[in-house]
Coordinates of C-alpha atoms and ligand atoms in Angstrom, one line a residue:
M1214 CA 71.3 171.3 228.4
T1215 CA 71.4 170.0 232.2
M1216 CA 73.8 167.3 231.7
Q1217 CA 77.0 168.9 230.9
V1218 CA 80.3 167.2 232.1
E1219 CA 80.2 166.6 235.4
K1220 CA 81.6 163.3 236.8
T1221 CA 79.5 162.1 239.5
A1222 CA 80.5 160.6 242.8
A1223 CA 80.7 156.9 243.3
P1224 CA 77.1 156.0 243.1
V1225 CA 74.6 155.5 246.2
T1226 CA 74.4 152.0 247.2
A1227 CA 71.8 151.5 249.4
G1228 CA 71.4 148.3 252.2
V1229 CA 73.1 148.8 255.7
D1230 CA 76.4 147.4 255.8
H1231 CA 75.9 143.8 257.2
E1232 CA 77.1 141.0 258.8
S1233 CA 79.4 139.1 255.9
V1234 CA 80.6 136.3 254.5
L1235 CA 83.6 137.1 251.7
I1236 CA 83.9 135.1 249.1
V1237 CA 87.7 135.1 247.9
D1238 CA 86.9 135.1 244.3
F1239 CA 89.7 132.6 242.2
G1240 CA 87.8 132.6 239.6
S1241 CA 85.5 129.9 239.4
Q1242 CA 82.4 130.1 237.1
Y1243 CA 80.4 128.7 240.2
N1244 CA 81.2 131.7 242.3
Q1245 CA 77.9 133.5 242.1
L1246 CA 76.2 130.8 242.8
I1247 CA 77.8 130.2 246.5
A1248 CA 77.2 134.0 247.3
R1249 CA 73.0 133.6 246.2
R1250 CA 73.2 130.2 247.7
V1251 CA 74.7 131.6 251.0
R1252 CA 72.2 134.9 250.5
E1253 CA 69.5 131.9 250.4
L1254 CA 70.1 131.2 253.8
G1255 CA 69.9 134.4 255.1
V1256 CA 73.2 135.5 255.4
F1257 CA 74.9 139.0 253.4
S1258 CA 77.8 137.6 251.2
E1259 CA 80.0 139.2 248.5
L1260 CA 82.4 138.2 245.9
V1261 CA 85.9 139.6 246.8
S1262 CA 88.9 139.6 244.7
P1263 CA 92.7 137.3 246.3
S1264 CA 94.6 141.1 245.9
I1265 CA 91.6 142.9 248.3
D1266 CA 93.7 144.3 251.2
R1267 CA 93.1 143.4 254.8
E1268 CA 91.3 147.2 255.9
T1269 CA 89.1 147.2 252.8
A1270 CA 88.0 143.9 253.9
L1271 CA 87.7 144.4 257.3
K1272 CA 85.2 147.2 256.8
K1273 CA 83.1 144.6 255.2
Q1274 CA 82.4 142.9 258.9
P1275 CA 83.2 139.0 257.9
L1276 CA 82.2 137.0 260.4
G1277 CA 83.9 134.4 257.9
F1278 CA 85.5 133.7 255.0
I1279 CA 85.1 131.8 251.7
L1280 CA 87.8 130.5 249.6
S1281 CA 86.2 129.3 246.0
G1282 CA 87.0 126.9 243.6
G1283 CA 88.9 128.1 240.3
P1284 CA 91.1 127.0 237.4
D1285 CA 94.3 127.1 238.7
S1286 CA 96.7 124.1 240.2
V1287 CA 98.1 125.3 242.6
Y1288 CA 101.6 124.0 241.3
D1289 CA 101.3 126.8 238.2
E1290 CA 103.3 129.7 238.1
G1291 CA 101.1 132.6 239.3
A1292 CA 98.9 130.4 240.8
R1293 CA 96.1 132.7 243.0
T1294 CA 97.2 132.6 247.2
I1295 CA 95.1 133.2 250.0
P1296 CA 96.1 136.1 251.5
P1297 CA 98.0 135.4 254.4
W1298 CA 95.8 137.8 256.7
I1299 CA 93.0 135.9 256.7
L1300 CA 94.5 133.0 257.9
E1301 CA 95.9 135.1 260.9
S1302 CA 92.9 136.4 261.3
G1303 CA 91.1 133.9 263.8
L1304 CA 87.7 134.0 261.5
P1305 CA 86.5 130.7 260.7
V1306 CA 87.4 129.9 257.1
L1307 CA 85.4 127.1 254.3
G1308 CA 87.9 126.2 250.8
I1309 CA 86.0 125.2 248.0
C1310 CA 87.9 123.0 245.5
Y1311 CA 91.0 124.9 244.4
G1312 CA 90.4 126.7 247.9
M1313 CA 90.8 123.7 249.5
Q1314 CA 94.0 122.6 247.5
A1315 CA 95.2 126.5 248.5
L1316 CA 94.6 125.9 252.0
A1317 CA 96.4 122.5 252.2
Q1318 CA 99.5 124.2 250.2
A1319 CA 99.2 127.3 252.4
L1320 CA 99.0 125.2 256.2
G1321 CA 101.9 122.5 255.2
G1322 CA 99.1 119.4 254.2
K1323 CA 100.1 117.7 250.2
V1324 CA 98.3 118.5 247.2
E1325 CA 99.1 116.2 244.7
A1326 CA 98.9 116.9 241.1
A1327 CA 96.1 115.7 238.9
R1328 CA 97.1 113.0 236.4
T1329 CA 92.7 113.1 235.0
R1330 CA 90.6 115.6 236.0
E1331 CA 87.7 114.3 238.3
Y1332 CA 84.5 115.3 236.7
G1333 CA 80.8 114.7 238.1
C1334 CA 78.4 113.3 240.4
A1335 CA 80.6 110.9 243.1
R1336 CA 79.6 109.9 247.3
F1337 CA 81.2 110.9 250.2
E1338 CA 81.0 109.2 253.5
G1339 CA 81.6 111.0 256.9
A1340 CA 80.5 111.3 260.2
D1341 CA 77.3 113.0 261.3
G1342 CA 78.2 116.1 263.3
G1343 CA 80.5 119.7 263.2
L1344 CA 80.7 120.8 259.5
L1345 CA 78.6 117.6 258.5
K1346 CA 75.8 118.0 261.0
G1347 CA 72.7 116.8 260.3
L1348 CA 74.4 115.0 257.2
S1349 CA 73.5 110.9 256.2
A1350 CA 76.6 108.6 256.3
S1351 CA 76.6 109.0 252.5
E1352 CA 75.6 111.7 250.2
Q1353 CA 75.9 112.5 246.7
C1354 CA 78.1 115.5 245.3
W1355 CA 79.4 117.2 242.6
M1356 CA 83.4 117.0 241.9
S1357 CA 85.1 119.2 239.4
H1358 CA 88.6 118.9 240.3
G1359 CA 92.3 118.3 239.2
D1360 CA 94.6 118.4 242.2
H1361 CA 93.3 116.9 245.1
V1362 CA 94.8 117.2 248.7
V1363 CA 96.8 113.6 249.9
A1364 CA 97.8 114.4 253.1
P1365 CA 96.1 117.4 255.0
P1366 CA 97.7 120.0 257.3
P1367 CA 98.5 119.6 260.6
G1368 CA 95.9 120.0 263.3
F1369 CA 93.7 118.8 260.2
E1370 CA 91.4 115.6 260.7
T1371 CA 89.8 114.0 257.3
L1372 CA 86.0 114.3 257.6
A1373 CA 85.1 112.7 254.7
R1374 CA 86.0 110.9 251.8
S1375 CA 85.1 109.8 248.4
G1376 CA 86.4 106.5 247.5
E1377 CA 89.7 106.8 247.9
T1378 CA 89.9 110.8 247.7
I1379 CA 89.8 112.9 250.9
A1380 CA 86.5 114.8 250.5
V1381 CA 86.3 117.3 253.5
I1382 CA 88.7 118.3 256.0
G1383 CA 88.6 120.1 259.1
D1384 CA 90.5 122.2 261.8
A1385 CA 87.4 122.7 264.7
R1386 CA 90.0 124.2 266.9
R1387 CA 90.6 126.8 264.4
N1388 CA 87.6 126.6 262.5
I1389 CA 89.1 126.5 259.2
Y1390 CA 87.2 123.7 256.6
A1391 CA 87.2 122.6 253.0
L1392 CA 85.5 120.7 250.8
Q1393 CA 86.6 118.6 247.7
F1394 CA 83.5 119.5 246.1
H1395 CA 81.1 122.3 245.4
P1396 CA 78.2 122.3 247.9
E1397 CA 76.8 125.4 245.9
V1398 CA 75.6 123.1 242.8
E1399 CA 72.5 121.5 242.8
H1400 CA 74.3 118.0 242.2
T1401 CA 75.3 118.1 245.8
P1402 CA 71.8 117.7 247.6
C1403 CA 73.3 118.2 251.0
G1404 CA 75.3 121.2 250.2
A1405 CA 72.9 123.6 251.6
Q1406 CA 73.3 122.4 255.1
I1407 CA 77.2 122.5 255.1
L1408 CA 76.7 126.0 254.2
R1409 CA 74.6 126.1 256.6
N1410 CA 76.6 124.4 259.6
F1411 CA 79.9 126.6 258.4
L1412 CA 77.4 129.8 258.7
E1413 CA 76.6 128.5 262.4
I1414 CA 80.7 127.9 263.3
C1415 CA 80.9 131.5 262.1
G1416 CA 78.2 133.1 264.3
F1417 CA 75.5 134.4 262.5
H1418 CA 72.4 135.9 263.0
F1419 CA 71.0 134.8 259.9
D1420 CA 69.1 137.9 259.8
W1421 CA 69.8 139.2 255.2
T1422 CA 66.0 138.5 254.7
P1423 CA 64.2 141.3 252.3
R1424 CA 62.1 142.5 254.9
A1425 CA 64.8 143.5 257.2
F1426 CA 66.4 145.0 253.6
L1427 CA 63.6 146.5 252.9
E1428 CA 63.1 148.0 256.1
E1429 CA 66.8 149.1 256.6
T1430 CA 67.2 150.3 252.9
T1431 CA 64.3 152.8 253.0
E1432 CA 65.4 154.3 256.4
E1433 CA 68.8 154.0 254.9
L1434 CA 67.1 156.0 251.8
R1435 CA 65.3 158.7 253.8
R1436 CA 68.6 159.6 255.4
I1437 CA 70.7 159.9 252.3
L1438 CA 68.1 161.7 250.0
G1439 CA 67.2 164.2 252.7
G1440 CA 64.6 166.6 250.7
E1441 CA 66.3 165.9 247.3
R1442 CA 64.2 164.6 244.1
V1443 CA 64.9 161.8 242.1
L1444 CA 64.3 160.8 238.9
C1445 CA 64.4 157.1 237.2
A1446 CA 64.5 155.9 233.6
L1447 CA 61.6 153.2 233.7
S1448 CA 61.8 150.5 231.4
G1449 CA 58.7 148.7 233.1
G1450 CA 61.3 145.9 233.5
V1451 CA 61.3 143.9 236.8
D1452 CA 65.0 145.9 238.4
S1453 CA 63.5 149.4 237.5
T1454 CA 60.1 148.8 238.5
V1455 CA 61.3 147.4 242.1
A1456 CA 63.8 150.2 242.3
A1457 CA 61.5 153.0 241.5
A1458 CA 58.8 151.4 244.1
L1459 CA 61.5 151.4 246.7
V1460 CA 62.2 154.3 246.4
H1461 CA 58.6 155.5 246.1
R1462 CA 58.2 154.4 249.2
A1463 CA 60.8 156.3 250.7
I1464 CA 60.4 159.9 249.4
G1465 CA 57.1 160.0 247.7
D1466 CA 56.1 161.8 245.1
R1467 CA 59.8 163.2 245.4
L1468 CA 60.1 160.7 242.7
L1469 CA 59.7 161.0 239.0
C1470 CA 59.4 158.0 236.9
I1471 CA 60.1 158.9 232.7
F1472 CA 59.1 155.7 230.6
V1473 CA 60.4 156.4 227.0
D1474 CA 58.7 154.4 224.2
N1475 CA 61.2 153.8 221.5
G1476 CA 59.0 152.1 219.3
L1477 CA 60.0 149.1 219.8
L1478 CA 58.4 147.6 222.9
R1479 CA 55.9 144.9 222.4
K1480 CA 52.3 144.7 221.6
G1481 CA 50.8 145.9 223.9
E1482 CA 53.8 147.3 226.1
R1483 CA 53.0 150.7 226.8
E1484 CA 49.6 150.2 227.5
W1485 CA 50.1 147.8 229.9
V1486 CA 52.9 149.1 231.6
S1487 CA 51.5 152.6 232.1
E1488 CA 48.4 151.0 233.6
K1489 CA 50.9 149.0 236.2
L1490 CA 52.7 151.5 237.3
T1491 CA 49.8 154.1 237.9
A1492 CA 47.8 151.9 239.9
M1493 CA 51.1 151.0 241.6
G1494 CA 50.5 155.0 242.7
L1495 CA 54.3 155.5 241.0
P1496 CA 54.8 159.3 239.4
L1497 CA 55.2 158.6 236.2
R1498 CA 55.6 160.6 232.9
V1499 CA 55.4 158.7 229.5
V1500 CA 57.2 160.1 226.3
D1501 CA 56.6 158.6 222.8
A1502 CA 59.8 158.9 221.3
S1503 CA 58.8 156.0 218.8
E1504 CA 59.2 158.0 215.7
R1505 CA 62.2 159.9 216.2
F1506 CA 63.8 155.9 217.1
L1507 CA 62.1 154.5 213.9
A1508 CA 63.4 157.2 211.6
L1509 CA 66.9 156.8 212.6
L1510 CA 67.0 153.0 212.5
E1511 CA 64.9 152.4 209.2
G1512 CA 67.6 150.8 207.0
I1513 CA 70.3 150.1 209.2
D1514 CA 71.5 146.3 209.4
D1515 CA 74.6 146.7 211.2
P1516 CA 73.7 144.9 215.0
E1517 CA 76.2 147.3 217.1
R1518 CA 75.2 150.1 214.7
K1519 CA 71.3 149.8 215.5
R1520 CA 72.2 149.5 219.5
K1521 CA 74.4 152.8 219.2
I1522 CA 71.7 154.7 217.5
I1523 CA 69.3 153.2 220.0
G1524 CA 71.3 154.2 223.4
E1525 CA 72.5 158.1 222.0
T1526 CA 68.8 158.1 220.6
F1527 CA 67.4 157.4 224.2
I1528 CA 70.0 159.8 226.2
R1529 CA 69.0 162.4 224.3
V1530 CA 65.3 161.9 224.7
F1531 CA 65.9 161.3 228.7
E1532 CA 68.0 164.2 228.6
E1533 CA 65.5 166.4 226.9
E1534 CA 62.7 165.2 229.5
A1535 CA 65.0 165.7 232.4
D1536 CA 65.7 168.8 232.1
R1537 CA 62.3 169.9 231.6
A1538 CA 61.6 167.9 234.7
V1539 CA 64.3 170.2 236.5
H1540 CA 63.1 172.9 234.7
D1541 CA 59.4 172.5 235.7
T1542 CA 60.5 171.3 239.6
P1543 CA 61.5 174.3 242.0
G1544 CA 64.6 172.7 243.7
G1545 CA 65.1 170.3 240.6
Y1546 CA 66.3 167.0 240.5
S1547 CA 69.3 165.8 242.1
F1548 CA 69.8 162.2 241.9
L1549 CA 68.8 159.6 239.0
L1550 CA 67.9 156.1 240.0
Q1551 CA 69.2 153.2 238.2
G1552 CA 68.4 149.2 238.8
T1553 CA 71.8 147.7 238.6
L1554 CA 72.1 144.8 239.6
Y1555 CA 75.2 142.8 241.5
P1556 CA 76.2 141.0 238.4
D1557 CA 76.4 143.9 236.2
V1558 CA 78.8 144.9 239.1
V1559 CA 81.0 141.9 239.7
E1560 CA 80.6 141.2 235.7
S1561 CA 82.1 145.0 234.9
G1562 CA 85.2 144.6 237.1
S1563 CA 83.9 147.6 239.5
G1564 CA 82.8 145.1 242.4
G1565 CA 86.3 143.2 242.6
G1566 CA 85.0 140.2 240.8
T1567 CA 86.0 138.9 237.2
L1568 CA 86.3 140.9 234.2
A1569 CA 83.7 139.0 232.3
D1570 CA 84.5 139.4 228.0
L1571 CA 81.9 142.0 226.1
I1572 CA 79.7 140.2 224.1
K1573 CA 77.6 142.7 222.7
T1574 CA 77.1 146.6 224.0
H1575 CA 74.7 145.8 226.7
H1576 CA 74.3 149.8 227.1
N1577 CA 73.4 150.2 231.2
V1578 CA 70.0 149.6 232.5
G1579 CA 68.6 153.1 231.1
G1580 CA 71.2 154.0 229.0
L1581 CA 72.4 156.6 230.9
P1582 CA 74.9 159.2 230.0
E1583 CA 78.3 158.8 231.6
D1584 CA 78.5 162.6 232.2
H1585 CA 75.8 164.2 234.0
K1586 CA 75.3 166.3 236.8
F1587 CA 72.8 164.0 239.0
R1588 CA 74.2 161.4 241.4
L1589 CA 73.5 157.9 240.5
L1590 CA 71.5 155.9 243.1
E1591 CA 71.6 152.2 242.5
P1592 CA 70.0 150.6 245.5
F1593 CA 70.2 147.2 244.1
R1594 CA 73.9 147.5 243.4
R1595 CA 74.1 144.5 246.0
L1596 CA 71.9 142.2 244.9
F1597 CA 70.8 139.1 242.8
K1598 CA 67.7 139.3 240.7
D1599 CA 65.6 136.8 242.8
E1600 CA 66.5 139.2 245.7
V1601 CA 65.1 142.2 243.9
R1602 CA 61.9 139.6 243.0
R1603 CA 62.0 138.9 246.9
L1604 CA 61.9 142.5 247.5
G1605 CA 59.1 143.3 245.0
R1606 CA 57.5 140.7 247.1
E1607 CA 57.5 141.6 250.4
M1608 CA 56.3 145.3 249.2
G1609 CA 53.5 143.6 247.6
M1610 CA 54.2 144.1 244.4
P1611 CA 51.5 142.1 241.4
A1612 CA 53.6 139.2 240.7
E1613 CA 52.7 139.8 237.1
M1614 CA 55.3 142.8 237.2
L1615 CA 57.6 140.8 239.0
E1616 CA 57.8 138.0 236.7
R1617 CA 58.2 139.1 233.5
Q1618 CA 60.5 138.3 231.4
P1619 CA 63.8 140.4 230.7
F1620 CA 63.6 142.3 227.8
P1621 CA 66.2 143.8 226.4
G1622 CA 66.9 148.1 226.3
P1623 CA 67.3 148.1 222.4
G1624 CA 63.7 146.2 222.2
L1625 CA 62.9 144.2 219.4
A1626 CA 65.1 145.7 217.1
V1627 CA 67.6 142.9 218.1
R1628 CA 65.2 140.1 217.2
L1629 CA 65.0 141.9 213.7
P1630 CA 68.6 140.6 211.7
G1631 CA 69.1 142.4 208.5
A1632 CA 67.9 145.8 207.5
F1633 CA 65.3 147.3 210.1
S1634 CA 62.0 148.6 209.0
A1635 CA 59.1 149.5 210.3
E1636 CA 57.2 147.4 208.3
A1637 CA 59.2 144.1 209.3
L1638 CA 59.3 145.7 212.8
D1639 CA 55.2 144.8 212.9
T1640 CA 55.5 141.9 211.6
L1641 CA 58.0 140.4 214.2
R1642 CA 55.4 142.6 216.8
E1643 CA 52.6 140.3 215.6
A1644 CA 54.5 137.2 215.3
D1645 CA 56.0 137.8 218.8
A1646 CA 52.6 138.4 220.5
I1647 CA 51.4 134.4 219.5
V1648 CA 54.5 133.1 220.6
R1649 CA 54.0 134.8 224.3
E1650 CA 50.6 134.2 224.4
E1651 CA 50.4 130.2 223.5
I1652 CA 53.5 130.1 226.3
E1653 CA 51.6 132.1 228.8
A1654 CA 48.1 130.7 228.3
R1655 CA 49.4 127.3 229.5
G1656 CA 51.6 128.5 232.2
L1657 CA 54.3 127.3 230.8
H1658 CA 56.1 130.9 230.6
R1659 CA 56.7 130.1 234.6
G1660 CA 59.9 127.6 234.1
F1661 CA 61.5 129.9 231.0
W1662 CA 63.8 132.9 231.4
Q1663 CA 62.5 134.5 228.3
Y1664 CA 60.4 133.1 225.3
F1665 CA 59.6 135.5 222.1
G1666 CA 59.8 135.5 218.4
V1667 CA 62.1 136.8 215.9
L1668 CA 61.5 137.7 212.5
L1669 CA 64.2 136.4 210.0
P1670 CA 65.8 138.4 206.8
V1671 CA 65.1 134.9 204.8
R1672 CA 62.7 134.5 202.0
S1673 CA 61.3 131.3 201.0
V1674 CA 58.5 130.2 198.6
G1675 CA 55.3 129.0 200.6
V1676 CA 52.1 128.1 198.9
M1677 CA 48.6 129.6 201.1
G1678 CA 45.5 128.9 199.3
D1679 CA 46.3 128.7 195.5
R1680 CA 48.9 131.4 195.9
R1681 CA 52.5 131.0 195.6
T1682 CA 54.1 133.0 198.4
Y1683 CA 57.6 134.5 199.1
S1684 CA 57.8 136.0 202.5
R1685 CA 59.5 135.8 205.4
A1686 CA 60.3 133.1 208.0
A1687 CA 59.9 133.7 211.8
A1688 CA 62.2 132.0 214.4
I1689 CA 60.8 131.0 217.8
R1690 CA 63.2 131.5 220.9
V1691 CA 62.7 129.5 224.2
V1692 CA 65.5 129.5 226.9
T1693 CA 65.9 128.5 230.2
S1694 CA 68.6 129.9 232.4
Q1695 CA 69.5 131.3 235.7
D1696 CA 70.7 135.0 234.9
G1697 CA 71.4 135.2 231.1
M1698 CA 75.2 134.6 231.4
T1699 CA 73.9 131.0 230.5
A1700 CA 71.0 129.5 228.8
D1701 CA 69.9 126.3 227.7
V1702 CA 67.1 125.3 225.3
P1703 CA 63.9 123.8 227.0
E1704 CA 61.5 120.7 225.6
I1705 CA 58.7 122.4 224.2
P1706 CA 55.1 120.4 224.2
F1707 CA 55.5 119.8 220.6
E1708 CA 51.1 120.7 219.9
V1709 CA 52.2 124.0 221.4
L1710 CA 55.1 124.5 218.7
K1711 CA 52.4 123.9 216.1
K1712 CA 49.9 125.8 217.5
I1713 CA 52.6 128.6 217.7
S1714 CA 53.8 127.9 214.1
N1715 CA 50.0 127.8 212.5
R1716 CA 48.7 130.6 214.1
I1717 CA 51.7 132.9 213.0
V1718 CA 51.8 131.9 209.4
N1719 CA 47.9 132.0 209.6
E1720 CA 47.6 135.4 211.3
V1721 CA 50.9 137.5 210.6
P1722 CA 51.0 138.9 207.1
G1723 CA 54.4 139.0 205.6
V1724 CA 55.5 135.7 207.2
N1725 CA 54.8 131.8 205.9
R1726 CA 57.4 129.7 207.6
V1727 CA 58.4 129.2 211.2
V1728 CA 61.4 127.6 212.5
L1729 CA 62.6 126.8 216.5
D1730 CA 65.9 127.9 217.0
L1731 CA 67.2 125.1 219.3
T1732 CA 70.9 126.8 220.5
S1733 CA 72.2 127.0 223.9
K1734 CA 74.3 130.2 225.0
P1735 CA 77.0 129.5 224.5
P1736 CA 77.7 129.0 221.7
S1737 CA 75.2 131.3 221.0
T1738 CA 73.6 134.1 222.6
I1739 CA 70.4 134.7 223.8
E1740 CA 69.1 137.5 221.6
W1741 CA 69.8 136.9 217.5
E1742 CA 71.7 140.7 217.9
Ligands
XMP90 P1 72.6 138.1 225.3 O1 71.9 137.9 224.0 O2 74.1 138.6 225.1 O3 71.6 138.4 226.4 O4 72.9 136.5 225.3 C1 71.5 138.3 227.8 C2 70.4 138.5 228.4 O5 70.8 140.0 228.6 C3 69.7 140.8 227.7 N1 70.5 141.9 226.8 C4 69.9 143.5 227.1 N2 69.3 143.9 227.8 N3 70.3 145.7 226.9 C5 69.6 145.0 228.2 O6 69.2 145.9 229.1 C6 70.7 145.2 226.1 O7 70.9 145.9 225.2 C7 70.7 144.0 225.9 N4 71.0 143.1 225.3 C8 70.5 142.0 225.5 C9 69.0 139.6 227.1 O8 67.7 139.7 226.9 C10 69.1 138.3 227.8 O9 68.3 138.3 228.8

């Protein structure tokens, strides 16, 4: 066995160091959105903890800082504070919401504790110019705050007001600014302009583009990898496929992609994925391990147990294939490629961000073992999913590959609540295919994050022709989402729902009833298990 215990070195993150905005994370739910907005403007940004030390932070080449919103009140005991070296650095600073109050407090302004929280759309009035360059005299914004600043610190001017509330303050001499509202959310239409103005004040070159990332990363991958070979556990999903295409661009056939068919894939998926990847020129080995997975899952009904079996079996199958590849190839393989994204890094706490609760055991992208001999290559540890898609587009990858809906590692097994059986799996696969077909046929899927079928462990009575049936129910699950962390249920034309329902009960033996899942996340999760 090749993958014996040997702790790996830190994962290799490709992506040349870039001038950046560091976003000090005071815990707001919008923080990743700030980072994304800034990047959409062409500037690299990263979330950092308020406890980050000066040396680590300065290595990241910041040209400015954004202090995020957060749930604290500056009057709370233990409220998070601004690292003093940020204010002494002489670099521009933008405080947002709690960041504004923390700034005012630190610099000698006056913050008033809230009697009530202000939450919702508001308008603010300010003069065009500086941070507010290009804005109209009155603009809409999104407020979500408790405390507010009642007297700006010495040296600061009030640049805009929202009724009685101070909405924007600034000290143009020191380039320190603050907003009471959230510029990163859609309800603040001028938010991108304000962020752009701030980034201009910082002196950025606006050169964080997919093309630049592609060229720099390709070069860097060649340098890091030298003559080494890379193995990739390819799922056919967007992240692992773009990662594979990127590494293939850098090192050609020294990459080998292993695609494991765990038997839990959607209808036609294995064929579709192999065909597309082969057409892209990726060196691919398809492994059919479906019987092994299905035999182990038969009869299991506990969701966590199912996930565990699938995760562990995947590791074993992958290990065997990796062994074979290492054995068959002179020089072997020294790197494992994974499509890990920035939100995964932030949420696992290793990026210095907040620790999210683990709701389900998400095995990592390929479900790879923790102890192995390979070094991990994770070129997307700094990217958001939309950046990965843009990168794929930049490399000329087909849209149908880049716009695929996310599909969980444990596959259809987590859409089959109750005892697992291969027969139920086949039923679900057919029902799911109909949901996908009808939605895609109308182009509705472009607005959806995920759309799929679920087979319920519930039987109900029905009539088909003259016959009484006693069969299972299927559910239609469709959600919109930015990143899978939260999700909403979109409106779907009723005739589409009826068509799906009719087709499923007519075409899928074993289903005589179809229901619609109408729950958002939270309180539900997207998957049923
Ligand atoms: P939940 O069900 O937690 O799902 O709301 C959020 C998003 O994550 C996907 N998901 C997974 N992806 N391995 C994955 O690679 C997993 O084990 C897994 N579980 C859920 C889910 O499809 C949704 O997009």
